[in-house]
Short mmCIF file of C-alpha atoms in Angstrom, two decimals:
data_model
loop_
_atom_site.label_atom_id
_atom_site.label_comp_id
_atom_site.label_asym_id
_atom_site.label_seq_id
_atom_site.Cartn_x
_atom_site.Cartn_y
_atom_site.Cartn_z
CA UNK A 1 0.00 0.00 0.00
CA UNK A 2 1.42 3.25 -1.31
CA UNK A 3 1.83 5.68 1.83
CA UNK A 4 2.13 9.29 2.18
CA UNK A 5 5.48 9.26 1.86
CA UNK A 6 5.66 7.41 -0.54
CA UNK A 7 3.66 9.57 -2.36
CA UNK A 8 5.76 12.33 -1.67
CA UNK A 9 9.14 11.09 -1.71
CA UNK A 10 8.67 8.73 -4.92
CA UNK A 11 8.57 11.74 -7.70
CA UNK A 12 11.43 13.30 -6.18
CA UNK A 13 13.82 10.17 -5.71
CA UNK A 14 12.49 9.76 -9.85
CA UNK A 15 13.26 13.15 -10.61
CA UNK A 16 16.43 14.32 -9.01
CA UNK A 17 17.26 12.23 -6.01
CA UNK A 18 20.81 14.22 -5.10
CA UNK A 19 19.93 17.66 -5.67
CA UNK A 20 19.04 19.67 -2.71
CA UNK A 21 15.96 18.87 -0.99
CA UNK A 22 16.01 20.61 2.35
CA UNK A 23 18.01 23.05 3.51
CA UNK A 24 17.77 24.41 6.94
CA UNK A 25 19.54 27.42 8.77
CA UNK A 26 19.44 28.74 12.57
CA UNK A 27 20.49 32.10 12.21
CA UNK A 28 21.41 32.21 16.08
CA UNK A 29 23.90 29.60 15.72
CA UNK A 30 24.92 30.28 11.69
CA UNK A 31 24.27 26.14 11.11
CA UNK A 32 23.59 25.01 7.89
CA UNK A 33 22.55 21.44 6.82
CA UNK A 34 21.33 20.82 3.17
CA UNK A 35 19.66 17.47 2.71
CA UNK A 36 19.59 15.96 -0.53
CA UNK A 37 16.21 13.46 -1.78
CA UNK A 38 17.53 10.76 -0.98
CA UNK A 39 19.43 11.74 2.35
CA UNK A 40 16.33 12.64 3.47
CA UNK A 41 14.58 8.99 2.38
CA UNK A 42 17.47 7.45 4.44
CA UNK A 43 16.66 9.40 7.54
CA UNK A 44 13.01 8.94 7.26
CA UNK A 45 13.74 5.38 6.54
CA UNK A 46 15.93 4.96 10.01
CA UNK A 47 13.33 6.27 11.56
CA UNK A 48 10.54 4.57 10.65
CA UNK A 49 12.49 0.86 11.20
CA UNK A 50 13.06 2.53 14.82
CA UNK A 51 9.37 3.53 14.59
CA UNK A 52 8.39 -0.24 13.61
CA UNK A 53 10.78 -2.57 15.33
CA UNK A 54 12.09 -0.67 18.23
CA UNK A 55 8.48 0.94 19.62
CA UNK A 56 6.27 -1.48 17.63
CA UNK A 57 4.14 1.02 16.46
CA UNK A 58 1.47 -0.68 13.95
CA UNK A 59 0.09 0.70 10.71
CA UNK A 60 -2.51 2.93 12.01
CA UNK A 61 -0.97 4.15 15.29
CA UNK A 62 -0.73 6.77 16.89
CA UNK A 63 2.35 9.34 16.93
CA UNK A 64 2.62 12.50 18.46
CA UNK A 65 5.04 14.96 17.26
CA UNK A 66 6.24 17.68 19.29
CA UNK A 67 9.13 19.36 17.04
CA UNK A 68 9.40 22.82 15.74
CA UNK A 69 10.84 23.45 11.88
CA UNK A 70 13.40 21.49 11.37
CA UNK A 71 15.68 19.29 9.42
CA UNK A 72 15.42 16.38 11.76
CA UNK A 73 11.57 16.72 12.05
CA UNK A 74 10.96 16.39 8.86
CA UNK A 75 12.88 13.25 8.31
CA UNK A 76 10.47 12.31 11.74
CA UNK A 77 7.29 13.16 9.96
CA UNK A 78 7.91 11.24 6.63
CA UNK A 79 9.17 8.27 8.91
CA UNK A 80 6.24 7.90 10.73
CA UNK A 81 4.11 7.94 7.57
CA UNK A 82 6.37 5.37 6.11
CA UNK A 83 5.78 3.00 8.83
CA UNK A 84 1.88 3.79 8.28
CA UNK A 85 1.10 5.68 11.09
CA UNK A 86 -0.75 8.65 12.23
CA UNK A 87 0.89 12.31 13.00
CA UNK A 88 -0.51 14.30 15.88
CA UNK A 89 0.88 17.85 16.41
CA UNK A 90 -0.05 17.87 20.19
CA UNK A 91 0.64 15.99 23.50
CA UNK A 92 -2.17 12.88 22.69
CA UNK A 93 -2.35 10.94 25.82
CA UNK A 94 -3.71 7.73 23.56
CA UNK A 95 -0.78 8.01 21.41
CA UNK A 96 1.77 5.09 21.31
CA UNK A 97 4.70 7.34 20.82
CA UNK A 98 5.82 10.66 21.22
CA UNK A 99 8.84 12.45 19.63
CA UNK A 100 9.48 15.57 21.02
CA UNK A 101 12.31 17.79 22.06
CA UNK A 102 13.66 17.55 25.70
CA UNK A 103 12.14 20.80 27.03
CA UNK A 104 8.67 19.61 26.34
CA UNK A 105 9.07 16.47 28.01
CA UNK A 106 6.49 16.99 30.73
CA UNK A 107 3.69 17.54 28.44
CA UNK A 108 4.10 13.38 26.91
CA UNK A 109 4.75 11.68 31.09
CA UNK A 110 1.49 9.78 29.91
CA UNK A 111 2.48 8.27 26.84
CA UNK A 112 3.51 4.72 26.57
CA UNK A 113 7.09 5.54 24.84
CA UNK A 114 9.06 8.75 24.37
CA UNK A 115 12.23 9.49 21.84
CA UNK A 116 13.80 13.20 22.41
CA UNK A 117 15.28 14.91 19.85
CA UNK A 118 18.06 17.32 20.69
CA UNK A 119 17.53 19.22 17.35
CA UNK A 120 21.65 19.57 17.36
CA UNK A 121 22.69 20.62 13.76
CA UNK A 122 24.74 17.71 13.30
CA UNK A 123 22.44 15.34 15.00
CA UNK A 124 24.09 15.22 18.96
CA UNK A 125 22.22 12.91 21.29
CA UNK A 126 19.96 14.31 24.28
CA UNK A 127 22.07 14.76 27.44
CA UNK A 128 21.06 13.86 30.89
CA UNK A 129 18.00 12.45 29.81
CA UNK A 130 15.45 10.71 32.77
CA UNK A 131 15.40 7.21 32.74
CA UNK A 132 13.10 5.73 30.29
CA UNK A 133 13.36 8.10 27.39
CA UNK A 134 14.70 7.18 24.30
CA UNK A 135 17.15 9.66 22.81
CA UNK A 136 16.41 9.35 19.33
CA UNK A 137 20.16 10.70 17.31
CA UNK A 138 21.47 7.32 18.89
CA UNK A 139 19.07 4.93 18.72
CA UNK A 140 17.77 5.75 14.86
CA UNK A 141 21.66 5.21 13.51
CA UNK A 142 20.95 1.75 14.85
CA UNK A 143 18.00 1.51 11.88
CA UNK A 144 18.58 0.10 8.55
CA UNK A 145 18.12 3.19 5.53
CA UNK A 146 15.93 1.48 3.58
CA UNK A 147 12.20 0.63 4.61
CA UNK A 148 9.41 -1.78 3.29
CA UNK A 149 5.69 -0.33 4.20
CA UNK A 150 3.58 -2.84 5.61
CA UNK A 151 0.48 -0.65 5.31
CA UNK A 152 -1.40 2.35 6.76
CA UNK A 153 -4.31 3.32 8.98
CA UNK A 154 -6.96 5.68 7.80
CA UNK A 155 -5.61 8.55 8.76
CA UNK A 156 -2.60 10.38 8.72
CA UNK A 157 -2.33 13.69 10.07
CA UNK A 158 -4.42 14.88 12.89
CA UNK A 159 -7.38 12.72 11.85
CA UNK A 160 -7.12 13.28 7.95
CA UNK A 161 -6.81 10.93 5.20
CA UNK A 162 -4.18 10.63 2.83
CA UNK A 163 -6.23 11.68 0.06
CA UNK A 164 -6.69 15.07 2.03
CA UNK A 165 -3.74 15.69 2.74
CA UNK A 166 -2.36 15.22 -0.35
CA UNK A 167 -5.19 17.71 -2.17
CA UNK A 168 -4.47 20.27 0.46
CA UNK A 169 -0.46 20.51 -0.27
CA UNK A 170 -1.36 20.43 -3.81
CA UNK A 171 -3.64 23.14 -3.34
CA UNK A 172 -1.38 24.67 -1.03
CA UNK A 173 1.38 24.65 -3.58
CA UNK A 174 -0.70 26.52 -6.35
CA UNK A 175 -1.92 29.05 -4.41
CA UNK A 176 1.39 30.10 -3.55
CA UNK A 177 3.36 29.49 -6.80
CA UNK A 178 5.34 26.90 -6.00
CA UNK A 179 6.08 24.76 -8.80
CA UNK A 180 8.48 21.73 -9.67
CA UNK A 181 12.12 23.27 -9.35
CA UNK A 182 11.08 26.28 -6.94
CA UNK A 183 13.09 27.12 -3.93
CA UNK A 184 11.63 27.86 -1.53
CA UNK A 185 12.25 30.29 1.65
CA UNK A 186 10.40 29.87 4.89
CA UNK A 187 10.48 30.69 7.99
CA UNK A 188 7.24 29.43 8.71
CA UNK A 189 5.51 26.91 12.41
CA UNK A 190 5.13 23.27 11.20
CA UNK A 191 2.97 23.27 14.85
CA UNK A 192 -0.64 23.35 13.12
CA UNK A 193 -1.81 20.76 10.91
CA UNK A 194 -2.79 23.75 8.09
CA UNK A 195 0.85 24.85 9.19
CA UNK A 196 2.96 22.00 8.45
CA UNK A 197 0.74 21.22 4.98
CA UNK A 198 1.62 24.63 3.82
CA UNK A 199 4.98 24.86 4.83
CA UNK A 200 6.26 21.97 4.34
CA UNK A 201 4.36 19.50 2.12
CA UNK A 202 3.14 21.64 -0.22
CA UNK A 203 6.85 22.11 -0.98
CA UNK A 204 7.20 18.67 -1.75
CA UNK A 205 4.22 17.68 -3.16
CA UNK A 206 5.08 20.46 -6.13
CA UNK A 207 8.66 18.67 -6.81
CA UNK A 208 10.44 21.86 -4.89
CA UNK A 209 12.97 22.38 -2.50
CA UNK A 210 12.55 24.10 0.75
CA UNK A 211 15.29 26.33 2.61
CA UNK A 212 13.71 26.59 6.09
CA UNK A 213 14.82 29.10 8.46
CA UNK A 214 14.89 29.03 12.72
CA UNK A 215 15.21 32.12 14.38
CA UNK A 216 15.26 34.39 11.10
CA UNK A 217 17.55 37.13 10.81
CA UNK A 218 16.04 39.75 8.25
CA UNK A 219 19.46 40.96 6.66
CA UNK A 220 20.38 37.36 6.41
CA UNK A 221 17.79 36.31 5.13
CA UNK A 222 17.36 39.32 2.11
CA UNK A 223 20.77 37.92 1.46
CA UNK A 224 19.67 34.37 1.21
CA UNK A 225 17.32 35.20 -1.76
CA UNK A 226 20.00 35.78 -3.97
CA UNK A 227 22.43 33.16 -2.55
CA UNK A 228 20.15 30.43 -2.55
CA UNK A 229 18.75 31.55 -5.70
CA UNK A 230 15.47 31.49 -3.98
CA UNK A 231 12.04 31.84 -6.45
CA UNK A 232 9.48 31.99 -3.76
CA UNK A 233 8.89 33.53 -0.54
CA UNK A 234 6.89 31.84 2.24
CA UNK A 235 7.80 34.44 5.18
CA UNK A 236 6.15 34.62 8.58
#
């Protein structure tokens, strides 16, 4: 069964599977990671094996996911809907995992299993973390980088179908001009369902590349347009 990221993922890896994908800048740190197509498969792939055989989260489970705009999360998102489950953007107490970073810890102490995430530009593990919580940039290098689907649930993000999602980044993407071969510039939440479908799968679902922004710095970023050779804006 053909999953959202599948969907997603498949047209790209077709199309251009080493050109840049994602880029991502914190401009109160000066990082920089660019993720290529199929980079990002193999990080979505990792984590939905850890997803699968480490939590033994079923097609049709529950995830929540507690990250801001990020690199990392999106390799999170698309490896959850690898391993057919659902995405929940807030602290579920009925879901069967929770990825999250560590300062929101105490809104998931009544979910079943927890990964954190430091969000470290390089991928760094958690430090200090309380006993029982999975740090998630050492456990997912553990996870093969290629993944078999074994099926999904009905629903996929926040308690929409596939089919939904997929015709509202499509959508998304027209109604902002973004079109195969775009780069994009954001600096936009991925915390709202609406959010992360604009912002970030409407990217891919139009074939383009995003360059996502944390903690934008507006000279920076005017300089980004031309450096990045960036065709469309998504600010705020």
């Amino acid at each position: 069964m053909t999953t959202l990221t599948d969907a997603l993922l498949d047209p790209i890896l077709a199309e251009d599977p080493a050109g840049p994908r994602i880029t991502w800048y914190d401009d109160a740190t000066g990082a920089r990671i660019e993720l290529s197509a199929l980079t990002l498969a193999n990080w979505a792939a990792k984590t939905a094996n850890m997803i699968r055989d480490q939590f033994g989260v079923l097609p049709g489970g529950r995830v929540a996911v507690l990250l801001p705009a990020h690199w990392q999360s999106a390799a999170v998102l698309l490896g959850v809907w690898w391993a057919g489950a659902e995405v929940v953007l807030d602290a579920d107490p009925d879901a069967d995992l929770a990825l999250v970073t560590p300062d929101r810890l105490d809104e998931v102490d009544t979910v079943a299993e927890v990964a954190a995430l430091s969000l470290d530009a390089f991928g760094a593990p958690v430090r200090d973390l309380p006993p029982g919580i999975t740090d998630y940039a050492t456990d997912v290098r553990m996870h093969g980088d290629q993944f078999r689907s074994s099926g999904a649930g009905d629903a996929v993000l926040a308690g929409r179908s596939q089919s939904d999602v997929l015709a509202a980044a499509t959508e998304s993407a027209s109604a902002a001009g973004i079109g195969s071969g775009d780069r994009v510039l954001s600096s936009r939440s991925w915390s709202q369902p609406d959010a992360l479908v604009a912002g970030l799968l409407a990217v891919l679902a139009a074939r383009a590349s995003l360059v996502q922004v944390s903690n934008p710095d507006q000279e920076a970023t005017e300089r980004r347009v031309a450096s990045e050779k960036i065709t469309v804006r998504l600010d705020g």
